Amino acid sequence: SNGGDVSPGNSPGVLTATGNYVQLSSGALDIEIGGATVGTQYDQLHTNGTAQLGGTLKVSLINGFTPTQVNSFVILLADLGISGSFATTNLPPGLHVVYETNDVRLVVPEPSAMVLCLLGSLTLLAQRRRRLRPLSRYAGVPMYSWEVEGQG
């Protein structure tokens, strides 16, 4: 059980644990990321048992590294499965935690489908023009309707 700080590797590196890893609410997992290669550029905790998570995840970027959407960092690997989640995450801006069956990874998410749909709708609206046209006259007063021109 971990009630203190665990910092895998030798800045960065891989820490391999035999058996189960239990992180208590008072524990912290400290991860450094300085590139996309596990063990030499970013930290990983690997256990051949299960991992039961709690406490804090602290992540820091090193060596001027800036993650992009193509990067995925498996920071914790548990051969027999993961349960729970970190109660607190201290992450650099843009990184998000993803919990999988046997690993915990950090990713830079891609723009959501909703944002892409919104952008597509705005593009279609920009291609259309609206103008006011006289429809007819009623008792000498012009009546107007909106006409939309463009792709429909």
C-alpha positions as YAML, in Angstrom:
chain: A
units: angstrom
residues:
- id: 1
  name: SER
  ca: [0.00, 0.00, 0.00]
- id: 2
  name: ASN
  ca: [1.18, 3.49, -0.85]
- id: 3
  name: GLY
  ca: [0.44, 6.29, 1.60]
- id: 4
  name: GLY
  ca: [3.40, 8.41, 0.46]
- id: 5
  name: ASP
  ca: [4.83, 9.57, -2.87]
- id: 6
  name: VAL
  ca: [5.82, 7.10, -5.60]
- id: 7
  name: SER
  ca: [8.09, 8.45, -8.34]
- id: 8
  name: PRO
  ca: [8.89, 5.80, -10.95]
- id: 9
  name: GLY
  ca: [12.26, 5.66, -12.61]
- id: 10
  name: ASN
  ca: [15.34, 7.79, -12.57]
- id: 11
  name: SER
  ca: [13.81, 10.90, -14.10]
- id: 12
  name: PRO
  ca: [12.12, 9.38, -16.13]
- id: 13
  name: GLY
  ca: [11.94, 5.60, -15.93]
- id: 14
  name: VAL
  ca: [9.83, 2.53, -15.22]
- id: 15
  name: LEU
  ca: [9.17, 1.19, -11.73]
- id: 16
  name: THR
  ca: [8.11, -2.47, -11.78]
- id: 17
  name: ALA
  ca: [6.25, -3.76, -8.73]
- id: 18
  name: THR
  ca: [5.61, -7.40, -7.94]
- id: 19
  name: GLY
  ca: [2.12, -8.06, -6.60]
- id: 20
  name: ASN
  ca: [-0.72, -5.60, -6.17]
- id: 21
  name: TYR
  ca: [-0.41, -1.82, -5.97]
- id: 22
  name: VAL
  ca: [-2.81, -0.02, -3.62]
- id: 23
  name: GLN
  ca: [-2.68, 3.76, -3.52]
- id: 24
  name: LEU
  ca: [-4.29, 5.13, -0.35]
- id: 25
  name: SER
  ca: [-6.07, 8.48, -0.13]
- id: 26
  name: SER
  ca: [-2.89, 9.98, 1.37]
- id: 27
  name: GLY
  ca: [-0.69, 8.61, -1.44]
- id: 28
  name: ALA
  ca: [0.54, 10.29, -4.61]
- id: 29
  name: LEU
  ca: [1.88, 9.00, -7.90]
- id: 30
  name: ASP
  ca: [4.39, 11.49, -9.37]
- id: 31
  name: ILE
  ca: [4.87, 11.21, -13.14]
- id: 32
  name: GLU
  ca: [7.31, 13.12, -15.35]
- id: 33
  name: ILE
  ca: [6.78, 13.46, -19.11]
- id: 34
  name: GLY
  ca: [9.55, 14.68, -21.38]
- id: 35
  name: GLY
  ca: [8.75, 12.80, -24.60]
- id: 36
  name: ALA
  ca: [6.79, 9.92, -26.10]
- id: 37
  name: THR
  ca: [9.02, 6.94, -25.20]
- id: 38
  name: VAL
  ca: [8.17, 5.06, -22.00]
- id: 39
  name: GLY
  ca: [11.07, 4.58, -19.62]
- id: 40
  name: THR
  ca: [13.47, 7.00, -21.25]
- id: 41
  name: GLN
  ca: [11.21, 10.00, -21.85]
- id: 42
  name: TYR
  ca: [8.27, 9.44, -19.50]
- id: 43
  name: ASP
  ca: [7.58, 7.58, -16.27]
- id: 44
  name: GLN
  ca: [5.53, 4.45, -15.84]
- id: 45
  name: LEU
  ca: [4.50, 2.34, -12.86]
- id: 46
  name: HIS
  ca: [4.04, -1.33, -13.87]
- id: 47
  name: THR
  ca: [2.65, -4.02, -11.59]
- id: 48
  name: ASN
  ca: [2.16, -7.67, -12.43]
- id: 49
  name: GLY
  ca: [-0.89, -7.71, -10.11]
- id: 50
  name: THR
  ca: [-3.83, -5.34, -9.75]
- id: 51
  name: ALA
  ca: [-3.83, -1.61, -9.09]
- id: 52
  name: GLN
  ca: [-6.35, -0.05, -6.72]
- id: 53
  name: LEU
  ca: [-6.30, 3.71, -7.16]
- id: 54
  name: GLY
  ca: [-7.02, 6.60, -4.84]
- id: 55
  name: GLY
  ca: [-5.11, 9.65, -3.66]
- id: 56
  name: THR
  ca: [-3.39, 12.03, -6.05]
- id: 57
  name: LEU
  ca: [-1.87, 11.87, -9.51]
- id: 58
  name: LYS
  ca: [0.78, 14.57, -10.04]
- id: 59
  name: VAL
  ca: [2.09, 15.05, -13.57]
- id: 60
  name: SER
  ca: [4.82, 17.44, -14.65]
- id: 61
  name: LEU
  ca: [6.33, 18.14, -18.06]
- id: 62
  name: ILE
  ca: [10.13, 18.15, -18.26]
- id: 63
  name: ASN
  ca: [12.78, 19.15, -20.80]
- id: 64
  name: GLY
  ca: [10.46, 21.67, -22.51]
- id: 65
  name: PHE
  ca: [8.21, 18.91, -23.89]
- id: 66
  name: THR
  ca: [4.71, 19.82, -25.12]
- id: 67
  name: PRO
  ca: [2.35, 16.87, -25.79]
- id: 68
  name: THR
  ca: [0.23, 16.78, -28.96]
- id: 69
  name: GLN
  ca: [-2.89, 14.85, -30.00]
- id: 70
  name: VAL
  ca: [-0.79, 12.02, -31.44]
- id: 71
  name: ASN
  ca: [0.71, 11.29, -28.00]
- id: 72
  name: SER
  ca: [-0.68, 8.77, -25.52]
- id: 73
  name: PHE
  ca: [1.22, 8.05, -22.31]
- id: 74
  name: VAL
  ca: [0.56, 4.77, -20.46]
- id: 75
  name: ILE
  ca: [1.61, 5.92, -17.00]
- id: 76
  name: LEU
  ca: [0.30, 2.94, -15.03]
- id: 77
  name: LEU
  ca: [0.09, -0.64, -16.27]
- id: 78
  name: ALA
  ca: [-1.53, -3.36, -14.15]
- id: 79
  name: ASP
  ca: [-1.44, -6.85, -15.67]
- id: 80
  name: LEU
  ca: [-4.47, -8.05, -13.66]
- id: 81
  name: GLY
  ca: [-6.61, -4.92, -13.86]
- id: 82
  name: ILE
  ca: [-7.30, -1.47, -12.47]
- id: 83
  name: SER
  ca: [-9.99, -0.47, -9.98]
- id: 84
  name: GLY
  ca: [-10.91, 2.96, -8.68]
- id: 85
  name: SER
  ca: [-9.54, 6.28, -9.85]
- id: 86
  name: PHE
  ca: [-7.37, 9.09, -8.57]
- id: 87
  name: ALA
  ca: [-9.32, 11.36, -6.23]
- id: 88
  name: THR
  ca: [-7.22, 14.37, -7.28]
- id: 89
  name: THR
  ca: [-5.33, 14.99, -10.51]
- id: 90
  name: ASN
  ca: [-2.73, 17.73, -10.91]
- id: 91
  name: LEU
  ca: [-2.16, 17.79, -14.66]
- id: 92
  name: PRO
  ca: [-0.54, 20.20, -17.11]
- id: 93
  name: PRO
  ca: [-3.11, 22.07, -19.23]
- id: 94
  name: GLY
  ca: [-4.49, 20.00, -22.11]
- id: 95
  name: LEU
  ca: [-3.78, 16.54, -20.66]
- id: 96
  name: HIS
  ca: [-6.64, 14.26, -19.59]
- id: 97
  name: VAL
  ca: [-6.69, 10.96, -17.71]
- id: 98
  name: VAL
  ca: [-8.20, 7.89, -19.39]
- id: 99
  name: TYR
  ca: [-8.86, 4.78, -17.28]
- id: 100
  name: GLU
  ca: [-8.75, 1.48, -19.19]
- id: 101
  name: THR
  ca: [-9.12, -2.11, -17.98]
- id: 102
  name: ASN
  ca: [-5.40, -2.65, -17.49]
- id: 103
  name: ASP
  ca: [-3.86, 0.80, -17.76]
- id: 104
  name: VAL
  ca: [-4.13, 4.47, -17.00]
- id: 105
  name: ARG
  ca: [-3.05, 6.80, -19.77]
- id: 106
  name: LEU
  ca: [-2.73, 10.51, -20.37]
- id: 107
  name: VAL
  ca: [-3.94, 11.93, -23.68]
- id: 108
  name: VAL
  ca: [-4.49, 15.23, -25.44]
- id: 109
  name: PRO
  ca: [-8.09, 14.85, -26.64]
- id: 110
  name: GLU
  ca: [-9.08, 15.64, -30.20]
- id: 111
  name: PRO
  ca: [-11.82, 18.18, -30.86]
- id: 112
  name: SER
  ca: [-15.19, 16.65, -30.11]
- id: 113
  name: ALA
  ca: [-17.62, 15.67, -32.82]
- id: 114
  name: MET
  ca: [-20.06, 18.27, -31.52]
- id: 115
  name: VAL
  ca: [-17.57, 21.07, -32.11]
- id: 116
  name: LEU
  ca: [-16.95, 19.77, -35.65]
- id: 117
  name: CYS
  ca: [-20.70, 19.63, -36.35]
- id: 118
  name: LEU
  ca: [-21.10, 23.17, -35.07]
- id: 119
  name: LEU
  ca: [-18.32, 24.38, -37.34]
- id: 120
  name: GLY
  ca: [-19.94, 22.61, -40.30]
- id: 121
  name: SER
  ca: [-23.30, 24.25, -39.56]
- id: 122
  name: LEU
  ca: [-21.70, 27.67, -39.32]
- id: 123
  name: THR
  ca: [-20.02, 27.11, -42.68]
- id: 124
  name: LEU
  ca: [-23.35, 26.23, -44.30]
- id: 125
  name: LEU
  ca: [-24.98, 29.30, -42.81]
- id: 126
  name: ALA
  ca: [-22.17, 31.49, -44.09]
- id: 127
  name: GLN
  ca: [-22.83, 30.21, -47.62]
- id: 128
  name: ARG
  ca: [-26.41, 31.39, -47.54]
- id: 129
  name: ARG
  ca: [-27.64, 34.92, -47.93]
- id: 130
  name: ARG
  ca: [-30.86, 36.30, -46.58]
- id: 131
  name: ARG
  ca: [-32.66, 39.22, -48.06]
- id: 132
  name: LEU
  ca: [-36.00, 40.90, -47.62]
- id: 133
  name: ARG
  ca: [-38.26, 40.92, -50.69]
- id: 134
  name: PRO
  ca: [-41.65, 42.46, -51.15]
- id: 135
  name: LEU
  ca: [-44.22, 39.67, -51.30]
- id: 136
  name: SER
  ca: [-47.32, 41.69, -52.15]
- id: 137
  name: ARG
  ca: [-49.24, 44.72, -51.11]
- id: 138
  name: TYR
  ca: [-52.21, 44.64, -48.82]
- id: 139
  name: ALA
  ca: [-54.25, 47.81, -48.68]
- id: 140
  name: GLY
  ca: [-51.31, 49.74, -50.10]
- id: 141
  name: VAL
  ca: [-48.90, 48.42, -47.46]
- id: 142
  name: PRO
  ca: [-46.10, 46.17, -48.76]
- id: 143
  name: MET
  ca: [-45.82, 42.75, -47.13]
- id: 144
  name: TYR
  ca: [-42.40, 41.15, -46.98]
- id: 145
  name: SER
  ca: [-41.04, 37.64, -46.74]
- id: 146
  name: TRP
  ca: [-37.58, 36.29, -46.09]
- id: 147
  name: GLU
  ca: [-35.99, 34.48, -48.97]
- id: 148
  name: VAL
  ca: [-32.93, 32.35, -48.45]
- id: 149
  name: GLU
  ca: [-30.56, 32.08, -51.37]
- id: 150
  name: GLY
  ca: [-27.75, 29.59, -51.71]
- id: 151
  name: GLN
  ca: [-27.43, 25.86, -51.23]
- id: 152
  name: GLY
  ca: [-30.50, 24.35, -49.82]
...
